[in-house]
GROMACS .gro file of C-alpha atoms in nm:
model
  438
    1MET     CA    1  -8.705  -6.706  11.807
    2LEU     CA    2  -8.890  -6.582  12.112
    3SER     CA    3  -8.626  -6.721  12.350
    4PHE     CA    4  -8.353  -6.566  12.138
    5LEU     CA    5  -8.518  -6.223  12.158
    6LYS     CA    6  -8.560  -6.261  12.532
    7LEU     CA    7  -8.191  -6.349  12.577
    8LYS     CA    8  -8.069  -6.060  12.361
    9TYR     CA    9  -8.305  -5.816  12.528
   10SER     CA   10  -8.196  -5.917  12.879
   11GLY     CA   11  -7.831  -5.877  12.780
   12PHE     CA   12  -7.890  -5.534  12.632
   13VAL     CA   13  -8.078  -5.419  12.944
   14GLN     CA   14  -7.798  -5.539  13.169
   15LEU     CA   15  -7.537  -5.372  12.948
   16SER     CA   16  -7.718  -5.037  12.941
   17LEU     CA   17  -7.776  -5.028  13.318
   18CYS     CA   18  -7.419  -5.135  13.400
   19LEU     CA   19  -7.285  -4.874  13.158
   20LEU     CA   20  -7.494  -4.610  13.335
   21ALA     CA   21  -7.367  -4.734  13.673
   22ILE     CA   22  -7.006  -4.703  13.556
   23SER     CA   23  -7.051  -4.376  13.366
   24VAL     CA   24  -7.185  -4.176  13.664
   25ASN     CA   25  -6.827  -4.182  13.789
   26PHE     CA   26  -6.683  -4.030  13.472
   27GLY     CA   27  -6.879  -3.718  13.383
   28VAL     CA   28  -7.162  -3.590  13.167
   29ALA     CA   29  -7.075  -3.727  12.820
   30LEU     CA   30  -7.077  -4.097  12.914
   31VAL     CA   31  -7.383  -4.049  13.136
   32SER     CA   32  -7.579  -3.903  12.845
   33VAL     CA   33  -7.494  -4.199  12.619
   34ALA     CA   34  -7.576  -4.453  12.890
   35THR     CA   35  -7.907  -4.281  12.971
   36LEU     CA   36  -8.000  -4.296  12.604
   37LEU     CA   37  -7.934  -4.672  12.604
   38VAL     CA   38  -8.155  -4.715  12.909
   39LEU     CA   39  -8.436  -4.525  12.735
   40ILE     CA   40  -8.388  -4.749  12.430
   41SER     CA   41  -8.422  -5.049  12.664
   42LEU     CA   42  -8.750  -4.909  12.790
   43GLY     CA   43  -8.872  -4.862  12.434
   44LEU     CA   44  -8.772  -5.218  12.341
   45THR     CA   45  -8.959  -5.345  12.644
   46PHE     CA   46  -9.290  -5.206  12.522
   47LEU     CA   47  -9.214  -5.281  12.156
   48LEU     CA   48  -9.135  -5.647  12.216
   49ASN     CA   49  -9.433  -5.674  12.447
   50GLN     CA   50  -9.666  -5.646  12.150
   51GLU     CA   51  -9.825  -5.955  12.002
   52SER     CA   52  -9.623  -6.137  11.737
   53ASP     CA   53  -9.814  -6.238  11.425
   54SER     CA   54  -9.578  -6.525  11.352
   55THR     CA   55  -9.575  -6.690  11.694
   56LYS     CA   56  -9.909  -6.569  11.827
   57ALA     CA   57  -9.733  -6.508  12.155
   58LYS     CA   58  -9.658  -6.218  12.379
   59LEU     CA   59  -9.343  -6.117  12.551
   60SER     CA   60  -9.456  -5.994  12.889
   61THR     CA   61  -9.443  -6.035  13.259
   62GLN     CA   62  -9.659  -5.941  13.549
   63VAL     CA   63  -9.458  -5.736  13.794
   64VAL     CA   64  -9.671  -5.680  14.101
   65PHE     CA   65  -9.611  -5.370  14.305
   66ARG     CA   66  -9.596  -5.559  14.634
   67LEU     CA   67  -9.392  -5.297  14.818
   68PRO     CA   68  -9.605  -5.041  15.001
   69PHE     CA   69  -9.610  -4.687  14.863
   70LEU     CA   70  -9.454  -4.772  14.523
   71ASN     CA   71  -9.763  -4.653  14.337
   72GLU     CA   72  -9.766  -4.341  14.551
   73LEU     CA   73  -9.402  -4.267  14.469
   74PHE     CA   74  -9.443  -4.303  14.094
   75TRP     CA   75  -9.759  -4.094  14.093
   76LEU     CA   76  -9.584  -3.819  14.289
   77ILE     CA   77  -9.299  -3.814  14.038
   78CYS     CA   78  -9.539  -3.790  13.745
   79LEU     CA   79  -9.740  -3.517  13.918
   80SER     CA   80  -9.429  -3.311  13.986
   81ILE     CA   81  -9.321  -3.320  13.620
   82SER     CA   82  -9.677  -3.245  13.507
   83TRP     CA   83  -9.692  -2.940  13.732
   84PHE     CA   84  -9.365  -2.809  13.591
   85LEU     CA   85  -9.500  -2.862  13.239
   86LEU     CA   86  -9.817  -2.677  13.334
   87SER     CA   87  -9.606  -2.387  13.461
   88TYR     CA   88  -9.532  -2.301  13.097
   89ALA     CA   89  -9.855  -2.100  13.116
   90TRP     CA   90  -9.701  -1.853  13.363
   91THR     CA   91  -9.324  -1.904  13.344
   92PHE     CA   92  -9.097  -1.600  13.338
   93ALA     CA   93  -8.841  -1.789  13.127
   94ASP     CA   94  -8.809  -1.786  12.750
   95ASN     CA   95  -8.895  -2.099  12.555
   96TRP     CA   96  -8.537  -2.225  12.533
   97SER     CA   97  -8.470  -2.177  12.905
   98PHE     CA   98  -8.800  -2.348  12.987
   99LEU     CA   99  -8.709  -2.645  12.767
  100LYS     CA  100  -8.362  -2.682  12.920
  101GLN     CA  101  -8.503  -2.667  13.269
  102MET     CA  102  -8.766  -2.928  13.188
  103VAL     CA  103  -8.488  -3.160  13.075
  104ASN     CA  104  -8.321  -3.110  13.413
  105PHE     CA  105  -8.641  -3.165  13.609
  106SER     CA  106  -8.729  -3.473  13.403
  107ARG     CA  107  -8.416  -3.655  13.519
  108ILE     CA  108  -8.611  -3.779  13.820
  109LEU     CA  109  -8.820  -3.989  13.580
  110LEU     CA  110  -8.518  -4.217  13.563
  111ILE     CA  111  -8.640  -4.374  13.890
  112PRO     CA  112  -8.953  -4.536  13.742
  113VAL     CA  113  -8.775  -4.595  13.408
  114VAL     CA  114  -8.493  -4.795  13.567
  115PHE     CA  115  -8.737  -4.975  13.797
  116PHE     CA  116  -8.951  -5.084  13.503
  117VAL     CA  117  -8.653  -5.180  13.286
  118ILE     CA  118  -8.502  -5.396  13.559
  119GLY     CA  119  -8.835  -5.561  13.632
  120ILE     CA  120  -8.774  -5.897  13.793
  121ASN     CA  121  -8.433  -5.960  13.636
  122ARG     CA  122  -8.182  -6.074  13.893
  123PHE     CA  123  -7.894  -5.839  13.821
  124HIS     CA  124  -7.940  -5.580  14.093
  125PHE     CA  125  -7.605  -5.667  14.250
  126VAL     CA  126  -7.442  -5.660  13.905
  127ILE     CA  127  -7.547  -5.295  13.872
  128LEU     CA  128  -7.422  -5.204  14.220
  129ARG     CA  129  -7.098  -5.394  14.157
  130ALA     CA  130  -7.039  -5.210  13.830
  131LEU     CA  131  -7.088  -4.878  14.005
  132VAL     CA  132  -6.847  -4.969  14.286
  133ILE     CA  133  -6.578  -5.098  14.049
  134GLY     CA  134  -6.605  -4.787  13.835
  135HIS     CA  135  -6.571  -4.566  14.141
  136LEU     CA  136  -6.273  -4.761  14.274
  137PHE     CA  137  -6.093  -4.677  13.950
  138VAL     CA  138  -6.170  -4.309  14.018
  139ILE     CA  139  -6.042  -4.343  14.375
  140LEU     CA  140  -5.722  -4.511  14.254
  141THR     CA  141  -5.663  -4.230  14.004
  142SER     CA  142  -5.727  -3.977  14.280
  143TYR     CA  143  -5.454  -4.135  14.495
  144LEU     CA  144  -5.212  -4.142  14.201
  145ILE     CA  145  -5.265  -3.770  14.141
  146TRP     CA  146  -5.217  -3.700  14.511
  147MET     CA  147  -4.889  -3.895  14.512
  148GLY     CA  148  -4.765  -3.696  14.215
  149VAL     CA  149  -4.768  -3.987  13.972
  150PRO     CA  150  -4.809  -3.850  13.618
  151VAL     CA  151  -5.143  -3.975  13.486
  152PHE     CA  152  -5.283  -3.883  13.149
  153TRP     CA  153  -5.637  -4.018  13.172
  154TYR     CA  154  -5.800  -3.759  13.398
  155SER     CA  155  -6.035  -3.506  13.237
  156TYR     CA  156  -6.131  -3.256  13.510
  157SER     CA  157  -5.942  -2.929  13.461
  158ASP     CA  158  -5.873  -2.874  13.832
  159ALA     CA  159  -5.785  -3.237  13.912
  160LEU     CA  160  -5.429  -3.163  14.024
  161ARG     CA  161  -5.561  -2.941  14.306
  162THR     CA  162  -5.882  -3.121  14.405
  163PHE     CA  163  -5.769  -3.481  14.332
  164THR     CA  164  -6.099  -3.541  14.150
  165PRO     CA  165  -6.002  -3.681  13.809
  166TYR     CA  166  -6.340  -3.679  13.633
  167THR     CA  167  -6.604  -3.493  13.828
  168SER     CA  168  -6.595  -3.183  14.045
  169SER     CA  169  -6.496  -3.157  14.410
  170LEU     CA  170  -6.869  -3.138  14.486
  171GLU     CA  171  -6.974  -3.460  14.312
  172GLN     CA  172  -6.694  -3.708  14.383
  173PRO     CA  173  -6.707  -3.708  14.767
  174ILE     CA  174  -7.088  -3.736  14.761
  175ILE     CA  175  -7.067  -4.035  14.526
  176SER     CA  176  -6.789  -4.179  14.742
  177ALA     CA  177  -7.007  -4.158  15.053
  178VAL     CA  178  -7.288  -4.349  14.882
  179VAL     CA  179  -7.046  -4.606  14.737
  180PHE     CA  180  -6.907  -4.661  15.087
  181ALA     CA  181  -7.265  -4.725  15.202
  182ILE     CA  182  -7.316  -4.977  14.919
  183VAL     CA  183  -7.003  -5.172  15.010
  184TRP     CA  184  -7.087  -5.156  15.382
  185PHE     CA  185  -7.448  -5.272  15.366
  186CYS     CA  186  -7.390  -5.524  15.085
  187ARG     CA  187  -7.085  -5.666  15.259
  188LYS     CA  188  -7.202  -6.028  15.228
  189GLU     CA  189  -7.232  -6.006  14.850
  190PHE     CA  190  -6.897  -5.830  14.812
  191ASP     CA  191  -6.727  -6.078  15.046
  192VAL     CA  192  -6.841  -6.356  14.814
  193PHE     CA  193  -6.742  -6.161  14.504
  194TRP     CA  194  -6.385  -6.065  14.596
  195GLY     CA  195  -6.321  -6.175  14.954
  196ALA     CA  196  -6.367  -6.021  15.297
  197TYR     CA  197  -6.021  -5.861  15.311
  198THR     CA  198  -6.075  -5.684  14.980
  199THR     CA  199  -6.407  -5.550  15.105
  200VAL     CA  200  -6.242  -5.401  15.414
  201ILE     CA  201  -5.962  -5.250  15.203
  202CYS     CA  202  -6.218  -5.091  14.969
  203GLU     CA  203  -6.401  -4.935  15.263
  204LEU     CA  204  -6.076  -4.799  15.404
  205VAL     CA  205  -5.947  -4.646  15.079
  206ILE     CA  206  -6.284  -4.478  15.016
  207ALA     CA  207  -6.307  -4.343  15.372
  208VAL     CA  208  -5.949  -4.211  15.371
  209ASN     CA  209  -6.002  -4.051  15.031
  210ILE     CA  210  -6.309  -3.864  15.154
  211CYS     CA  211  -6.156  -3.753  15.484
  212PHE     CA  212  -5.803  -3.661  15.381
  213LEU     CA  213  -5.805  -3.580  15.007
  214MET     CA  214  -6.144  -3.433  14.925
  215ILE     CA  215  -6.240  -3.068  14.979
  216GLY     CA  216  -6.612  -3.083  14.901
  217ARG     CA  217  -6.795  -2.989  15.219
  218SER     CA  218  -7.124  -3.145  15.112
  219GLY     CA  219  -6.961  -3.484  15.058
  220ILE     CA  220  -6.773  -3.469  15.388
  221PHE     CA  221  -7.091  -3.381  15.579
  222ALA     CA  222  -7.276  -3.658  15.393
  223PHE     CA  223  -7.009  -3.907  15.500
  224VAL     CA  224  -7.038  -3.791  15.862
  225LEU     CA  225  -7.415  -3.841  15.841
  226LEU     CA  226  -7.364  -4.189  15.697
  227LEU     CA  227  -7.123  -4.292  15.973
  228SER     CA  228  -7.369  -4.161  16.231
  229PHE     CA  229  -7.648  -4.367  16.077
  230ILE     CA  230  -7.432  -4.681  16.075
  231LEU     CA  231  -7.349  -4.631  16.443
  232TRP     CA  232  -7.717  -4.563  16.517
  233LEU     CA  233  -7.806  -4.903  16.369
  234LYS     CA  234  -7.548  -5.071  16.590
  235LEU     CA  235  -7.695  -4.929  16.911
  236LYS     CA  236  -7.969  -5.087  17.114
  237LYS     CA  237  -8.303  -4.917  17.071
  238SER     CA  238  -8.292  -4.785  17.426
  239LEU     CA  239  -7.963  -4.606  17.354
  240ARG     CA  240  -8.028  -4.472  17.007
  241TYR     CA  241  -8.095  -4.122  17.135
  242LEU     CA  242  -7.718  -4.101  17.184
  243ALA     CA  243  -7.687  -4.097  16.805
  244LEU     CA  244  -7.767  -3.726  16.818
  245LEU     CA  245  -7.413  -3.675  16.945
  246PHE     CA  246  -7.246  -3.876  16.670
  247PRO     CA  247  -7.234  -3.607  16.398
  248VAL     CA  248  -7.072  -3.361  16.638
  249LEU     CA  249  -6.820  -3.612  16.773
  250ILE     CA  250  -6.726  -3.747  16.430
  251SER     CA  251  -6.691  -3.395  16.293
  252LEU     CA  252  -6.459  -3.300  16.580
  253VAL     CA  253  -6.243  -3.608  16.523
  254LEU     CA  254  -6.215  -3.535  16.151
  255TYR     CA  255  -6.147  -3.167  16.215
  256MET     CA  256  -5.859  -3.249  16.448
  257SER     CA  257  -5.713  -3.529  16.235
  258SER     CA  258  -5.750  -3.401  15.879
  259PRO     CA  259  -5.572  -3.076  15.781
  260ARG     CA  260  -5.775  -3.058  15.461
  261ILE     CA  261  -6.106  -3.073  15.649
  262GLU     CA  262  -5.978  -2.825  15.906
  263THR     CA  263  -5.892  -2.579  15.629
  264ARG     CA  264  -6.230  -2.620  15.459
  265PHE     CA  265  -6.426  -2.578  15.782
  266ASP     CA  266  -6.226  -2.272  15.885
  267SER     CA  267  -6.276  -2.113  15.544
  268MET     CA  268  -6.650  -2.183  15.563
  269VAL     CA  269  -6.675  -2.001  15.896
  270SER     CA  270  -6.472  -1.704  15.771
  271GLN     CA  271  -6.680  -1.683  15.452
  272VAL     CA  272  -7.002  -1.675  15.654
  273ILE     CA  273  -6.861  -1.394  15.866
  274ASP     CA  274  -6.758  -1.205  15.552
  275TYR     CA  275  -7.109  -1.246  15.413
  276GLN     CA  276  -7.255  -1.093  15.727
  277LYS     CA  277  -7.032  -0.794  15.654
  278GLY     CA  278  -7.170  -0.764  15.300
  279ASN     CA  279  -6.904  -0.953  15.103
  280ILE     CA  280  -7.050  -1.198  14.850
  281ASP     CA  281  -6.729  -1.280  14.662
  282THR     CA  282  -6.673  -1.620  14.825
  283SER     CA  283  -6.839  -1.951  14.740
  284GLN     CA  284  -7.018  -1.985  15.073
  285ALA     CA  285  -7.131  -1.622  15.066
  286ILE     CA  286  -7.271  -1.665  14.715
  287ARG     CA  287  -7.464  -1.971  14.827
  288LEU     CA  288  -7.605  -1.791  15.131
  289ASP     CA  289  -7.709  -1.498  14.914
  290PHE     CA  290  -7.882  -1.732  14.669
  291TRP     CA  291  -8.074  -1.891  14.954
  292ARG     CA  292  -8.182  -1.561  15.105
  293ARG     CA  293  -8.296  -1.422  14.772
  294SER     CA  294  -8.478  -1.745  14.690
  295VAL     CA  295  -8.674  -1.727  15.015
  296GLN     CA  296  -8.766  -1.369  14.929
  297ALA     CA  297  -8.879  -1.477  14.581
  298LEU     CA  298  -9.082  -1.760  14.730
  299GLU     CA  299  -9.258  -1.510  14.952
  300ILE     CA  300  -9.346  -1.301  14.645
  301ARG     CA  301  -9.502  -1.591  14.451
  302PRO     CA  302  -9.567  -1.864  14.709
  303PHE     CA  303  -9.833  -2.065  14.522
  304LEU     CA  304  -9.748  -2.082  14.151
  305GLY     CA  305  -9.385  -1.981  14.158
  306TYR     CA  306  -9.200  -1.834  13.861
  307GLY     CA  307  -9.240  -2.137  13.635
  308ALA     CA  308  -8.976  -2.379  13.511
  309GLY     CA  309  -8.663  -2.187  13.419
  310GLY     CA  310  -8.778  -1.876  13.606
  311TRP     CA  311  -8.529  -1.877  13.894
  312PRO     CA  312  -8.288  -1.625  13.733
  313THR     CA  313  -8.578  -1.380  13.697
  314ALA     CA  314  -8.685  -1.447  14.056
  315TYR     CA  315  -8.329  -1.383  14.176
  316LYS     CA  316  -8.307  -1.050  13.995
  317GLU     CA  317  -8.648  -0.947  14.126
  318ALA     CA  318  -8.549  -1.037  14.483
  319LEU     CA  319  -8.226  -0.836  14.451
  320ASN     CA  320  -8.438  -0.524  14.405
  321GLY     CA  321  -8.144  -0.323  14.277
  322ASP     CA  322  -7.879  -0.475  14.505
  323VAL     CA  323  -7.555  -0.614  14.366
  324GLY     CA  324  -7.590  -0.981  14.281
  325VAL     CA  325  -7.397  -1.263  14.113
  326PRO     CA  326  -7.389  -1.232  13.731
  327GLY     CA  327  -7.512  -1.536  13.541
  328ALA     CA  328  -7.673  -1.707  13.841
  329ASP     CA  329  -7.904  -1.985  13.723
  330ASN     CA  330  -7.994  -2.189  14.033
  331PRO     CA  331  -7.985  -2.142  14.412
  332HIS     CA  332  -7.767  -2.447  14.488
  333GLN     CA  333  -8.048  -2.583  14.702
  334GLN     CA  334  -8.293  -2.842  14.569
  335PHE     CA  335  -8.590  -2.741  14.784
  336LEU     CA  336  -8.558  -2.370  14.706
  337LEU     CA  337  -8.518  -2.437  14.334
  338TRP     CA  338  -8.839  -2.639  14.317
  339GLY     CA  339  -9.018  -2.398  14.549
  340VAL     CA  340  -8.924  -2.084  14.356
  341GLU     CA  341  -8.998  -2.227  14.012
  342GLY     CA  342  -9.291  -2.453  14.100
  343GLY     CA  343  -9.430  -2.272  14.401
  344GLY     CA  344  -9.543  -2.426  14.727
  345ILE     CA  345  -9.718  -2.708  14.540
  346GLU     CA  346  -9.393  -2.829  14.385
  347LEU     CA  347  -9.209  -2.795  14.715
  348VAL     CA  348  -9.467  -3.018  14.884
  349LEU     CA  349  -9.438  -3.270  14.600
  350LEU     CA  350  -9.058  -3.287  14.633
  351ILE     CA  351  -9.076  -3.343  15.009
  352SER     CA  352  -9.346  -3.605  14.951
  353ILE     CA  353  -9.125  -3.789  14.701
  354TYR     CA  354  -8.840  -3.808  14.951
  355TYR     CA  355  -9.076  -3.911  15.229
  356SER     CA  356  -9.236  -4.178  15.012
  357VAL     CA  357  -8.901  -4.342  14.938
  358PHE     CA  358  -8.810  -4.321  15.305
  359LYS     CA  359  -9.140  -4.485  15.403
  360ILE     CA  360  -9.065  -4.771  15.163
  361SER     CA  361  -8.727  -4.821  15.329
  362LEU     CA  362  -8.899  -4.850  15.668
  363THR     CA  363  -9.140  -5.123  15.558
  364ARG     CA  364  -8.867  -5.388  15.541
  365ILE     CA  365  -8.572  -5.475  15.766
  366ASN     CA  366  -8.272  -5.603  15.572
  367GLU     CA  367  -7.943  -5.475  15.436
  368TYR     CA  368  -8.104  -5.336  15.121
  369SER     CA  369  -8.368  -5.141  15.312
  370ASN     CA  370  -8.095  -5.001  15.539
  371LEU     CA  371  -7.893  -4.905  15.233
  372LEU     CA  372  -8.196  -4.734  15.078
  373ARG     CA  373  -8.254  -4.546  15.402
  374ALA     CA  374  -7.891  -4.432  15.406
  375VAL     CA  375  -7.911  -4.316  15.044
  376VAL     CA  376  -8.231  -4.120  15.110
  377LEU     CA  377  -8.076  -3.956  15.417
  378ILE     CA  378  -7.772  -3.849  15.214
  379LEU     CA  379  -7.990  -3.728  14.926
  380PHE     CA  380  -8.215  -3.533  15.162
  381PHE     CA  381  -7.918  -3.373  15.337
  382VAL     CA  382  -7.733  -3.287  15.015
  383SER     CA  383  -8.051  -3.127  14.881
  384PHE     CA  384  -8.015  -2.860  15.150
  385MET     CA  385  -7.673  -2.763  15.018
  386ASN     CA  386  -7.696  -2.838  14.643
  387CYS     CA  387  -7.929  -2.951  14.366
  388PRO     CA  388  -7.852  -3.326  14.336
  389LEU     CA  389  -8.160  -3.392  14.119
  390HIS     CA  390  -8.102  -3.098  13.888
  391GLY     CA  391  -7.780  -3.137  13.693
  392ALA     CA  392  -7.626  -3.432  13.514
  393VAL     CA  393  -7.422  -3.704  13.690
  394LEU     CA  394  -7.552  -3.665  14.047
  395SER     CA  395  -7.917  -3.686  13.941
  396GLU     CA  396  -7.859  -4.001  13.733
  397PHE     CA  397  -7.648  -4.145  14.011
  398PHE     CA  398  -7.910  -4.106  14.284
  399CYS     CA  399  -8.200  -4.209  14.060
  400LEU     CA  400  -8.018  -4.524  13.948
  401ILE     CA  401  -7.935  -4.625  14.306
  402VAL     CA  402  -8.286  -4.557  14.438
  403ALA     CA  403  -8.454  -4.742  14.150
  404THR     CA  404  -8.222  -5.042  14.178
  405LEU     CA  405  -8.284  -5.074  14.552
  406LEU     CA  406  -8.660  -5.034  14.510
  407SER     CA  407  -8.658  -5.307  14.248
  408LYS     CA  408  -8.448  -5.534  14.470
  409LEU     CA  409  -8.679  -5.487  14.769
  410ASN     CA  410  -8.980  -5.553  14.547
  411GLU     CA  411  -8.818  -5.873  14.419
  412LEU     CA  412  -8.736  -5.992  14.772
  413ASP     CA  413  -9.101  -5.950  14.867
  414LEU     CA  414  -9.213  -6.149  14.565
  415GLU     CA  415  -8.962  -6.427  14.642
  416LYS     CA  416  -9.114  -6.476  14.986
  417GLY     CA  417  -9.428  -6.610  14.826
  418CYS     CA  418  -9.641  -6.432  15.082
  419ASN     CA  419 -10.000  -6.544  15.114
  420ASP     CA  420 -10.116  -6.194  15.184
  421PRO     CA  421 -10.250  -6.004  14.881
  422PRO     CA  422 -10.014  -5.763  14.706
  423VAL     CA  423 -10.015  -5.401  14.811
  424SER     CA  424 -10.138  -5.296  14.471
  425ALA     CA  425 -10.350  -5.488  14.226
  426GLN     CA  426 -10.196  -5.286  13.948
  427VAL     CA  427  -9.993  -5.506  13.717
  428THR     CA  428  -9.725  -5.373  13.487
  429ARG     CA  429  -9.622  -5.580  13.186
  430LEU     CA  430  -9.255  -5.524  13.143
  431ILE     CA  431  -9.004  -5.806  13.131
  432LEU     CA  432  -8.985  -6.056  12.850
  433VAL     CA  433  -9.147  -6.381  12.952
  434PRO     CA  434  -9.310  -6.600  12.686
  435GLN     CA  435  -9.683  -6.625  12.730
  436THR     CA  436  -9.880  -6.850  12.498
  437SER     CA  437 -10.193  -6.694  12.361
  438ASP     CA  438 -10.529  -6.861  12.400
   0.00000   0.00000   0.00000
């Protein structure tokens, strides 16, 4: 009976995580269902870990946090959510707005949740593969729309103009950049799975889709950053300072070769100029105005902030009678959102979370650590232009990838059978392994 429960549990965990990996490509509804299944998996983990009266056995495992800074990362995440909860005492938001914002902030908890649910199960590549396959279907649909083929299965209202069938023009190119990184750094596994030629074709179709079909500036910049990082890894250490030129050179090549990128870059420059003249009717001008007002609000309440859900109030206060954007609810910048609503303390915690993951990626040298480093670089960069950990889809996407890679790196360390003591003596009982009672 115990082995049967273990088998069924492992299958359900794999199903829920793979469904989440696929669903991040297809919008909010599927992501919400998949996230619920992952939370159910977490609940089953602790439920089945209890002692059984009939067998006098426990279902448990001892997952050692061997990777450096894992404890630090999880504590930082818990502290950040706790501080936002504590901000209820001084928030400027009503109860409903505070609750909705807490749901958004709590999405980052998916990192420890997924890490604990995966445990030491060996289906990390299965999760990454499910995500890549799901995204390739999105890319294929994008090409069909671009070619004018009548497709009926897209759901995004502006898909015929943006060639993004399920998510917005902001989300799809960012996800594509990370998926390209997954295929690139996990090339050996994908070569075994579907052959080397298929791997190269997948990389090409993703890259061409980003550079010639997409219009999301954040995703295009993220892809440029990724290519620069890949080239940086290829250089000898003595020449790596040349990598500072890569983003500029790659951007120039894309600007001259892609009419779509040229149009988007030119419009960005013109919108910035219009904003300097007082026009805030364009997307880039609105974003710049949000950032400026958020900095002003942060100066007003630098320590405690305006509380979770208080950014709209902070924005109106910073306007001080000037004309603003009706219905504005976030500054489209992760650091400013956390800083305005959680104060300087929350801003430091967010930077510390990013830095902690980055430090973990530097402790090991392999394809998975390089992939984690690339993902963190993209996440950090995108956070300057959007709120990737705030809304649905992107937040689940990044948290799932980070947690999966952390779990894989932790497993690789455990497989080495190192004689040195683990980084942390803390033991977490998570995965179902029969353990006879005394």
